[in-house]
Coordinates of C-alpha atoms and ligand atoms in Angstrom, one line a residue:
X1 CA 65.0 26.4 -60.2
X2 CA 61.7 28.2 -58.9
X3 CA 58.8 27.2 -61.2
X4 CA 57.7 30.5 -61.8
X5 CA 61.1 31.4 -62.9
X6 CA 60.5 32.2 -66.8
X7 CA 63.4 30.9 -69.6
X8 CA 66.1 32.8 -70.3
X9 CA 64.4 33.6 -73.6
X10 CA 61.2 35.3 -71.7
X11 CA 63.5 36.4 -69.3
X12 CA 64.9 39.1 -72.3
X13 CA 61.3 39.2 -73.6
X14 CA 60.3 40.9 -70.5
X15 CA 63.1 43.0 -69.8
X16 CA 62.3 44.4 -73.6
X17 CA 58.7 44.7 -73.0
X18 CA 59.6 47.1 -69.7
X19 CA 61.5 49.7 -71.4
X20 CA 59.2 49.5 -74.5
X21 CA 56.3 50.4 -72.6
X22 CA 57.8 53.7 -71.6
X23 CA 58.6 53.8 -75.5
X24 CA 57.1 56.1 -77.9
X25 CA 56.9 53.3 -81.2
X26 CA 54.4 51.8 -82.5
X27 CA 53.1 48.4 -81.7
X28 CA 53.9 47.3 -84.8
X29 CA 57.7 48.3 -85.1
X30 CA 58.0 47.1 -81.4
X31 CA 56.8 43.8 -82.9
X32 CA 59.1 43.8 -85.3
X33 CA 62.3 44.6 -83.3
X34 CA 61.5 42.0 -80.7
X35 CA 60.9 38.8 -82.8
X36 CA 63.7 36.8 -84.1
X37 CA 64.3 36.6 -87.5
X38 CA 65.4 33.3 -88.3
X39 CA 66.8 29.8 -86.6
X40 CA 68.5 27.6 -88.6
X41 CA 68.7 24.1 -87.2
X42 CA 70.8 21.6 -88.7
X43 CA 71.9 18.1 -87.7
X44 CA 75.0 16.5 -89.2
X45 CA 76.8 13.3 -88.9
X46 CA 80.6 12.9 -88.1
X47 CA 82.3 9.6 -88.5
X48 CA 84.1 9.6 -84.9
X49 CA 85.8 6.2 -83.4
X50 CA 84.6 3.7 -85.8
X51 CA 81.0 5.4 -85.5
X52 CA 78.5 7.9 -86.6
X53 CA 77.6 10.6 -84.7
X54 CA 74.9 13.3 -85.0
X55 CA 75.3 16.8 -83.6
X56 CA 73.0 19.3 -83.7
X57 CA 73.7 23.2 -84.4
X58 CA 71.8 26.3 -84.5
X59 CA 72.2 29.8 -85.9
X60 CA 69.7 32.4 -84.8
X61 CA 69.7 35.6 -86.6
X62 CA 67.5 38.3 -84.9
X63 CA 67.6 41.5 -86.7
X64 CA 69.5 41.9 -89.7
X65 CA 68.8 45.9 -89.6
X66 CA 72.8 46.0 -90.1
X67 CA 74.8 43.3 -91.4
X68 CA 76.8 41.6 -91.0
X69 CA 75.0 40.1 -87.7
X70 CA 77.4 39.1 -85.2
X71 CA 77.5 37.3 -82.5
X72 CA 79.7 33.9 -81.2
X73 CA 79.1 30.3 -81.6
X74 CA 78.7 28.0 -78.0
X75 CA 79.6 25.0 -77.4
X76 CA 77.8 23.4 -74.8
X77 CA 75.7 20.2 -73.9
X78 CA 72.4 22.3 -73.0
X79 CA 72.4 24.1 -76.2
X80 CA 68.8 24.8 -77.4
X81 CA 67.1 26.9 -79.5
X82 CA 65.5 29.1 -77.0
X83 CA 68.8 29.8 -75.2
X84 CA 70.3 31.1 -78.7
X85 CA 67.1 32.9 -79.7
X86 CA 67.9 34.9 -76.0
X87 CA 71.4 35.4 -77.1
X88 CA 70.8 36.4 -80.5
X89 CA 68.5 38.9 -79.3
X90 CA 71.1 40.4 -76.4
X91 CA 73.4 40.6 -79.6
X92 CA 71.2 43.0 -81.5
X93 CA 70.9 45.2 -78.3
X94 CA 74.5 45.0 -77.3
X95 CA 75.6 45.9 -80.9
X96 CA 73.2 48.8 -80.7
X97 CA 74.5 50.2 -77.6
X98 CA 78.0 50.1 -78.2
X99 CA 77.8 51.4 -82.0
X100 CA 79.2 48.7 -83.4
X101 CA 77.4 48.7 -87.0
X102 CA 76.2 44.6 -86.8
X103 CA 72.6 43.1 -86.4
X104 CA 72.3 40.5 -84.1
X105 CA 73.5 36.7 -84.5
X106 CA 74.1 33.6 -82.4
X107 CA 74.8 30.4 -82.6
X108 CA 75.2 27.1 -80.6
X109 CA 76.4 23.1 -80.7
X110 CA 74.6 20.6 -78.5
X111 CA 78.5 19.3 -77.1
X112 CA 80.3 18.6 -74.0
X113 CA 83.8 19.6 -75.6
X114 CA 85.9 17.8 -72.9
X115 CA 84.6 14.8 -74.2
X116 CA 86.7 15.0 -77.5
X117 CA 90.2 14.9 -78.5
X118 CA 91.1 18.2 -80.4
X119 CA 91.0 16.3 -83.5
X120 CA 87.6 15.4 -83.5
X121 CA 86.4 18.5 -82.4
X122 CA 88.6 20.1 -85.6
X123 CA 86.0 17.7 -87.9
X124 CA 82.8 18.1 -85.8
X125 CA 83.7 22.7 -86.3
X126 CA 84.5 21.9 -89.5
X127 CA 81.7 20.0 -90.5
X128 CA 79.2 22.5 -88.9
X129 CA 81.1 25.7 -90.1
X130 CA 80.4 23.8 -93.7
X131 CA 77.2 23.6 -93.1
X132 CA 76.6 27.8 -91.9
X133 CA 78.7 29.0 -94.9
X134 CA 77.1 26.7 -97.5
X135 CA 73.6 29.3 -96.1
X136 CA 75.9 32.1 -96.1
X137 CA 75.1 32.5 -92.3
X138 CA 78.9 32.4 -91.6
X139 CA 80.2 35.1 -94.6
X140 CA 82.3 38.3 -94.1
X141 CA 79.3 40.5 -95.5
X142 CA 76.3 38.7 -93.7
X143 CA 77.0 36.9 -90.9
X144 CA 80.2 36.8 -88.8
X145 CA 80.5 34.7 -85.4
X146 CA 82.8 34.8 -82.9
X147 CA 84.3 32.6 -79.7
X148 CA 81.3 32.1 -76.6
X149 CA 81.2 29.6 -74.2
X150 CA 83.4 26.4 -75.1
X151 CA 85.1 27.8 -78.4
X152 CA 87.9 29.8 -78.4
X153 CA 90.9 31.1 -81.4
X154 CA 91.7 27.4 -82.0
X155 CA 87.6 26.6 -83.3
X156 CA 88.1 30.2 -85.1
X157 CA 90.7 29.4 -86.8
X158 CA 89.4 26.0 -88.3
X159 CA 86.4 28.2 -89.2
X160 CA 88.2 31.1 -91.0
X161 CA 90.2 27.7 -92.7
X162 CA 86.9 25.9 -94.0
X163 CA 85.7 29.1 -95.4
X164 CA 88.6 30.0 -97.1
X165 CA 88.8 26.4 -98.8
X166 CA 85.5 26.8 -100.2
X167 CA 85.8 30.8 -101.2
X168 CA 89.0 30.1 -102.9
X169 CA 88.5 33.3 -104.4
X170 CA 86.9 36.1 -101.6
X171 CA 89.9 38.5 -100.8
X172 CA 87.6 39.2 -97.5
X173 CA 87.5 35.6 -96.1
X174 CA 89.5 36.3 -92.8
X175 CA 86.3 38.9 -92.2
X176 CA 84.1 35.8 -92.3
X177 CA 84.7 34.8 -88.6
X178 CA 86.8 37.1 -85.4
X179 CA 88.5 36.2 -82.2
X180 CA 91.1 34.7 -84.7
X181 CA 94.6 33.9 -83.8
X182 CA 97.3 36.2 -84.7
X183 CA 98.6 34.0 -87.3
X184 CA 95.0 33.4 -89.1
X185 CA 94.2 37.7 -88.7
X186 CA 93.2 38.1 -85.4
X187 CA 94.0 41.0 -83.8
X188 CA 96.0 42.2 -80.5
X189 CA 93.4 42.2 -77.5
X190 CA 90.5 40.7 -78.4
X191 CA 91.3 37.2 -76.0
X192 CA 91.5 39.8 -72.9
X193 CA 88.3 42.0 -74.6
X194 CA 85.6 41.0 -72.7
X195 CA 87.0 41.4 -69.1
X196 CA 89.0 44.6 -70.4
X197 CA 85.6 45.7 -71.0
X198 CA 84.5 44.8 -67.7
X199 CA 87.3 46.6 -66.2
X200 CA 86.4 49.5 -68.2
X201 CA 82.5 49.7 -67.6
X202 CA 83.6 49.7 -63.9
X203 CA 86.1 52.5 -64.0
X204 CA 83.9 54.6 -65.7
X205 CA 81.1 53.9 -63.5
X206 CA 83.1 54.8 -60.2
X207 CA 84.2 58.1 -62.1
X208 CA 80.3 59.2 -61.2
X209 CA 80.0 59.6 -57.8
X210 CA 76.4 60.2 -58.3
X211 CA 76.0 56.5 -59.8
X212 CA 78.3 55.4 -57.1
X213 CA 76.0 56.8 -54.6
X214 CA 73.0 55.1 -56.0
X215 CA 74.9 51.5 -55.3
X216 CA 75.2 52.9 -51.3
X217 CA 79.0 52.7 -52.3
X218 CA 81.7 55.7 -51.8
X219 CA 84.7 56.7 -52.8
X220 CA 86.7 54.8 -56.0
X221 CA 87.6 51.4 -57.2
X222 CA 90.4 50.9 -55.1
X223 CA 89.9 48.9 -52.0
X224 CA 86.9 47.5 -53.3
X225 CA 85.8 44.0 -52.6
X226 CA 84.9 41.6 -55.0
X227 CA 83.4 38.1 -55.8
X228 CA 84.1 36.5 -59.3
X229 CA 81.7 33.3 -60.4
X230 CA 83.4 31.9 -63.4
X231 CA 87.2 32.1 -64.3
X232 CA 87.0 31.1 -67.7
X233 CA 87.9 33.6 -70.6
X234 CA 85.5 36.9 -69.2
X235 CA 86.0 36.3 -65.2
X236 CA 89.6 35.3 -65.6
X237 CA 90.7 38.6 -67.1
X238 CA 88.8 40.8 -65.1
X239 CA 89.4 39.3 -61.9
X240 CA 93.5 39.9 -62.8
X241 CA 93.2 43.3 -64.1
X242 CA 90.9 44.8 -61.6
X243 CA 93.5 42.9 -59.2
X244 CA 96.3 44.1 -60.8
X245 CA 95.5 47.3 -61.7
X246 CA 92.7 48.6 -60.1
X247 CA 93.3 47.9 -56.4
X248 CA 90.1 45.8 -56.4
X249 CA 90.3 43.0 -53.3
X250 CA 88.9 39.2 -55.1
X251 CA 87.8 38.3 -51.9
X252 CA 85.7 35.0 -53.6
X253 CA 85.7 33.3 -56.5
X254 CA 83.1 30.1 -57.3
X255 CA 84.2 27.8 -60.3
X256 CA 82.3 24.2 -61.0
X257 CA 84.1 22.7 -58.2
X258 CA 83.2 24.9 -55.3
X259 CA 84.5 28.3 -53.9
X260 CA 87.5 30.1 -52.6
X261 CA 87.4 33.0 -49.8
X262 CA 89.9 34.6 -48.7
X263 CA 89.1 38.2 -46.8
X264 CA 92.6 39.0 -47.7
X265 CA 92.2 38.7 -51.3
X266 CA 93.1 36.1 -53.5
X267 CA 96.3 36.2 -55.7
X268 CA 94.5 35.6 -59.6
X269 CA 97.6 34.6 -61.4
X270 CA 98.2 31.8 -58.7
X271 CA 94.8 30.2 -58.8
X272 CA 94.8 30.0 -62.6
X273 CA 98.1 28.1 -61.9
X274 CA 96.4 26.0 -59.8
X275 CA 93.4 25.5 -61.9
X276 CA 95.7 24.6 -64.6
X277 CA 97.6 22.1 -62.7
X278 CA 94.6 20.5 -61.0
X279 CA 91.3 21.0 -62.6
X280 CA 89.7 22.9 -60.4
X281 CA 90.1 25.3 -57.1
X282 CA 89.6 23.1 -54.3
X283 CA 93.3 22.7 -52.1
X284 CA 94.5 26.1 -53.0
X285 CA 96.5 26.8 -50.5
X286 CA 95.8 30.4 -48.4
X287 CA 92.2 30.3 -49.3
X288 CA 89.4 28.7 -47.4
X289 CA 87.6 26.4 -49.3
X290 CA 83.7 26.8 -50.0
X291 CA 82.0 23.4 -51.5
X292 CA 79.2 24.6 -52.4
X293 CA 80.9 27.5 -54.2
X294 CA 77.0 29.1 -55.2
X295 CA 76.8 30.1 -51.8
X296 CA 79.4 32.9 -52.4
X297 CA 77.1 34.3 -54.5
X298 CA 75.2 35.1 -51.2
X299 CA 78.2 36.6 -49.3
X300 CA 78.7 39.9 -48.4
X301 CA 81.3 42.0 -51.0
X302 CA 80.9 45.5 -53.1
X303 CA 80.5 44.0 -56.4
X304 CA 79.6 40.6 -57.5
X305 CA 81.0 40.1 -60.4
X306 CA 78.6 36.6 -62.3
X307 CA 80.8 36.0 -65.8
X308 CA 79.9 32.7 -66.2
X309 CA 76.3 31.7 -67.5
X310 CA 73.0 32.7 -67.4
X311 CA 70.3 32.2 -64.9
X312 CA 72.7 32.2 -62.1
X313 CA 71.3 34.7 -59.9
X314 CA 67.0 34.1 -59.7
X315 CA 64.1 33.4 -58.0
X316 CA 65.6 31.1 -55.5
X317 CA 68.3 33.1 -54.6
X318 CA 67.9 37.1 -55.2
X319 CA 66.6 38.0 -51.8
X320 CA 69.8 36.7 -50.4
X321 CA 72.4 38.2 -52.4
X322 CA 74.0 41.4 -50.2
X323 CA 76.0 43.0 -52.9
X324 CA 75.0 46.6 -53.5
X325 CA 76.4 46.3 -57.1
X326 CA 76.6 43.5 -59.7
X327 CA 78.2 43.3 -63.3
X328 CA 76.8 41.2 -65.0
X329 CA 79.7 39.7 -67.6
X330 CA 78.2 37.0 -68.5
X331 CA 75.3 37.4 -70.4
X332 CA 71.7 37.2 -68.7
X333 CA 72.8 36.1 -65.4
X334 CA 69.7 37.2 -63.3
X335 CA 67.0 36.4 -64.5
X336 CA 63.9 38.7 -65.0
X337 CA 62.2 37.7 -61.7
X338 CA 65.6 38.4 -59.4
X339 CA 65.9 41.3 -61.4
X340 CA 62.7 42.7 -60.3
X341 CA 63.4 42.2 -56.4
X342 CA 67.3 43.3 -56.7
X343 CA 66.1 46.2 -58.1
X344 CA 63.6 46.6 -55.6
X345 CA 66.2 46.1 -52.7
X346 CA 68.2 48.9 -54.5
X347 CA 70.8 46.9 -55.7
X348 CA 72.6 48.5 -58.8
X349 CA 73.2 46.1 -61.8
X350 CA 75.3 46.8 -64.8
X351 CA 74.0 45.5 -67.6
X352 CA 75.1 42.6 -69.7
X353 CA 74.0 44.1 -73.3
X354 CA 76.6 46.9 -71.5
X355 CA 79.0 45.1 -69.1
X356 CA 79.9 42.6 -71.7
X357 CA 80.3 44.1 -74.7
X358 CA 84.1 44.4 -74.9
X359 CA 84.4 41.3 -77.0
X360 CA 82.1 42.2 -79.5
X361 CA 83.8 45.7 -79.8
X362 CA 87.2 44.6 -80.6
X363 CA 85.6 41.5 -83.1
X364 CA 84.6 44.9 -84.6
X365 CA 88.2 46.1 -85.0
X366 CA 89.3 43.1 -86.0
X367 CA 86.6 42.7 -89.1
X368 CA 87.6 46.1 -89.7
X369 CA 91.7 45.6 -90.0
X370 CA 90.4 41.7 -91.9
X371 CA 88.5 44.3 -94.5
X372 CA 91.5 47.0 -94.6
X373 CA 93.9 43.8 -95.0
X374 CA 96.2 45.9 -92.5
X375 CA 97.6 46.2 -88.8
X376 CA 96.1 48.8 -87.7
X377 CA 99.1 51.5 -86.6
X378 CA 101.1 50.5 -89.2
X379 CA 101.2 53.6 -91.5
X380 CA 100.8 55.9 -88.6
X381 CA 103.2 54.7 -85.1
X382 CA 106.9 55.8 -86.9
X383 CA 105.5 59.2 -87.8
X384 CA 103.9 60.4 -84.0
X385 CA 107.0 58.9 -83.2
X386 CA 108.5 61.3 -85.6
X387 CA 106.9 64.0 -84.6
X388 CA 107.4 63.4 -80.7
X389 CA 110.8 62.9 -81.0
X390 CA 111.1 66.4 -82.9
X391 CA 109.4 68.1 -79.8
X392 CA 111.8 66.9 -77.3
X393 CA 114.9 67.4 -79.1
X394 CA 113.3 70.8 -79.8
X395 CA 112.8 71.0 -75.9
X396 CA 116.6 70.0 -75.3
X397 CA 118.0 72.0 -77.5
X398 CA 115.9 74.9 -76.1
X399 CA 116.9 74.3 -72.7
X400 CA 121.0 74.0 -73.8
X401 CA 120.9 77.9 -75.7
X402 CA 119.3 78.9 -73.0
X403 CA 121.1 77.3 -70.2
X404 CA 118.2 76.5 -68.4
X405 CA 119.6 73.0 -67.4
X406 CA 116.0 71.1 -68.2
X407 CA 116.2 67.5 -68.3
X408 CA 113.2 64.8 -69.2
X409 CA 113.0 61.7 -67.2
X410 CA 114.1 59.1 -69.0
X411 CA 111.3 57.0 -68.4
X412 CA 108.8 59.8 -69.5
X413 CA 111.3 60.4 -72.8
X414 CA 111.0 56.7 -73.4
X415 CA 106.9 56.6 -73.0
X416 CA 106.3 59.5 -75.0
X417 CA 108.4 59.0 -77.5
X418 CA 106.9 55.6 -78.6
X419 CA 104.2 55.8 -80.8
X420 CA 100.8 53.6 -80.1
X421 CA 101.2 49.6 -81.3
X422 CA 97.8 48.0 -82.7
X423 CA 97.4 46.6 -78.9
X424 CA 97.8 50.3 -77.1
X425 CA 95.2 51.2 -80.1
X426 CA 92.7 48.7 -79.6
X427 CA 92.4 49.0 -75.6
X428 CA 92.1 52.8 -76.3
X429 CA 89.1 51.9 -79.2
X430 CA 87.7 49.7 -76.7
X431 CA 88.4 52.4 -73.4
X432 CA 86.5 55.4 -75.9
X433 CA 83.8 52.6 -76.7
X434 CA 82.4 51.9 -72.9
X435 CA 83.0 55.1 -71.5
X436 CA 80.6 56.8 -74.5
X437 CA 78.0 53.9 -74.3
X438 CA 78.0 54.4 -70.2
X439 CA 77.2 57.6 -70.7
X440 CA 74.1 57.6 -73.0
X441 CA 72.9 54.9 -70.8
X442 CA 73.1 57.2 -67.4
X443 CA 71.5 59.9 -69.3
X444 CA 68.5 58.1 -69.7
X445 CA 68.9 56.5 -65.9
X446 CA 69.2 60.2 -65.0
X447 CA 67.5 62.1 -67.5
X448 CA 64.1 60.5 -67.4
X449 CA 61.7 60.2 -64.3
X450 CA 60.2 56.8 -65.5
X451 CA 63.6 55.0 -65.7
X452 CA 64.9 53.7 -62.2
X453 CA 67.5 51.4 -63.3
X454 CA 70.5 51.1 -66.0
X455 CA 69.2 47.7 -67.6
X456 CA 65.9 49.8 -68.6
X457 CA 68.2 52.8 -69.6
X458 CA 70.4 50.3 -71.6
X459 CA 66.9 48.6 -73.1
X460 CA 65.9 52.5 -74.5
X461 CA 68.7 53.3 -75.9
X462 CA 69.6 50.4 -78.4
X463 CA 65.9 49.8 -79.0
X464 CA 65.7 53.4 -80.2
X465 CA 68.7 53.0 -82.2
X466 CA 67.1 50.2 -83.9
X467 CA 64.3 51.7 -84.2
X468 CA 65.6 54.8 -86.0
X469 CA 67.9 52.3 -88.4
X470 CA 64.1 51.0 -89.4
X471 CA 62.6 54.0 -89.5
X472 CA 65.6 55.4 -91.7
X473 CA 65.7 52.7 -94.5
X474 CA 62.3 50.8 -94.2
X475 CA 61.7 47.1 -93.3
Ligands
LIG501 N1 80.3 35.9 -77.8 C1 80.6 37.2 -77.5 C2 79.4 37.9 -76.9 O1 78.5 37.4 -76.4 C3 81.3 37.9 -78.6 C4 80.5 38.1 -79.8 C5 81.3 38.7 -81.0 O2 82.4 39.1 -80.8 O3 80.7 38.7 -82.1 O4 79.3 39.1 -77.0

């Protein structure tokens, strides 16, 4: 790291003091907005292998202008209460931009979770998620988390589980946590959220060729090339769906054993296998690989694609990177300072608060169907089906009087007569969701002659959402 390179926690500080100086608020509401609210720090003791241990936890709330807050609980060794204080804050903005009606949350464990047997980690979650709900900082009307880094449905679920033992009574307990597994009321999607989302953001950015232009790119997705840092739960799915569906060439991927390249694009379903099978990328076969995987960060693609962790693109490395367009899935991956010079080199970056905000949209559907205590679709998929149906018999029966000899493809018949499942609703929730909040970010990036950049655009608008929500109720 480059001395001068501020924490990640300044890093957002400074990206929030930009767009509020083009602001028109007053220095005391932009004071307010920007401070966290509150960090609880607790340290707790598990009896583990014949010893005790002590953890420590943190959950930041930042602005509870909505609640519940939201945001996801990391597990991680370099945990600290900076780090969450930065990601609390993101959450409030992220929430904002997407209209997702939450404040801002995070929290963190100081853990290496490799370094436990499942278990262990079950009483080391359920000893910290006793310790949140006992503050009612995990609780279905005030503060909800969610999987980050290192937890996942299984930590969830042991979460939702603790609550519900000690709110024997609370009909609304499943709300108290999301990214839940089916089985504890979780909902379809929300595993694949995130990178859905960062296949979405990126659609709906190449559907303006304006925006596209700006990037010193042409033409559509398709044929793309990218590089993916990070195949865990965000990179993962977006590296196979903008594969699979998109036309999008993964020439690179970096994961904490090194790099793959392969100009012919790699195959994401068989590297996961690999990964799976070996712990890491390196003797993939039809790949070259790249020890020191960072590098690829450096090489030459259309869109660099960090979804790992934050930080990863700064000071010692911006002036190198040749992408004309990054996404940034993770959250905070370059830093304030690289910011500063890609911009400057005209490099286009999607915003996190923006880019990876699919996860926290479909945790919204899912509080939402926890709250309604229903699947969403149920009352309505047999009746469009209902009615669909009654349209192309109408059609055949139309086309039999009058002997005109019409016939539906079958394929068509059988697509459109099948009414929308609670996955086919939540990826269109989640599709409406990124292509609206795209938009009022490009209006500012386009509508104003002091904005040059999305982040700043992105920045404006939730701030000014915020702002409003203050102005609206009080403090
Ligand atoms: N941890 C995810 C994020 O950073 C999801 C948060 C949530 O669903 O509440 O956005």
């Amino acid at each position: 790291m480059n001395v001068n390179e501020p924490s990640f926690r300044d890093s957002v500080d400074m990206m929030f003091d930009r767009a509020v100086a083009v602001m028109d608020l007053s220095p005391g509401l932009k004071q307010k907005i920007k401070v966290c609210n509150s960090t609880y720090t607790v340290r707790f003791g598990v009896r583990l292998r014949g010893a005790i241990h002590t953890f420590t936890g943190y959950r930041s709330v930042h602005s509870e202008h909505m609640e519940p807050v939201k945001g996801g609980i990391r597990y991680a060794i370099n945990v600290n209460q900076d780090e969450v204080e930065a990601l609390a804050a993101l959450m409030t903005y992220k929430c904002a931009l997407v209209e997702t009606p939450f404040g801002g949350s995070k929290g963190g464990l100081c853990i290496d979770p490799r370094q436990y047997e499942e278990h262990e980690l079950e009483q080391i979650t359920r000893r910290f998620a006793y310790e949140l709900i006992k503050r009612d900082l995990i609780n279905p009307a005030q503060n909800v988390p969610a999987p980050d880094m290192g937890t996942g449905e299984r930590e969830m679920a042991w979460i939702v589980d603790q609550y519900a033992r000690m709110n024997t009574t609370d009909i609304n307990a499943r709300a108290c946590v999301t990214g839940k597994p089916l089985n504890s009321g979780g909902i379809h999607g929300r595993v694949e959220a995130t990178g859905r989302g960062v296949q979405y953001a990126l659609r709906e950015f190449f559907r303006h060729p304006e925006d596209v232009a700006a990037a010193r790119l042409t033409g559509s997705l398709a044929g793309k090339r990218a590089i993916v840092q990070g195949l865990g739960n965000v990179g993962s799915h977006a590296a196979r769906f903008l594969s699979a569906e998109d036309g999008v060439t993964v020439t690179g991927i970096i994961e904490r054993d090194g790099g793959l390249w392969s100009e012919a694009g790699l195959n994401i379903p068989d590297v996961l296998d690999w990964m799976k099978a070996h712990g890491g990328v390196q003797g993939f076969p039809g790949a070259t690989y790249v020890p020191d995987g960072a590098s690829l960060l450096e090489a030459e693609c259309d869109i660099l694609i960090p979804a790992a962790m934050e930080g990863v693109i700064n000071l010692t490395n911006a002036d190198r990177i040749r992408a004309p367009l990054i996404i940034e899935a993770a959250n905070g991956p370059v830093t304030a300072g690289a910011d500063a010079i890609l911009r400057k080199k005209g490099v286009v970056i999607i915003p996190d608060m923006y880019a990876n905000a699919g996860g926290v949209t479909v945790s919204y559907f899912e509080w939402v169907k926890n709250l309604s205590h229903i699947r969403f679709g149920r009352m309505q998929r047999r009746a469009e089906e209902a009615r669909h149906r009654l349209l192309v018999e109408e059609l055949e029966t139309l086309s039999a009087d009058q002997g005109l000899g019409w016939t539906l493809n079958a394929d068509f018949k059988d697509r459109y007569l099948r009414g929308s499942d609670e996955l086919e609703l939540v990826r269109s929730g989640l599709d409406d969701t990124m292509r609206i909040a795209y938009q009022s970010m490009r209006e500012v990036w386009h509508g104003r002659n002091d904005v040059d950049d999305l982040r700043m655009a992105a920045y404006i608008v939730a701030i000014g959402r915020v702002a409003a929500s203050y102005r609206a109720k009080g403090l």
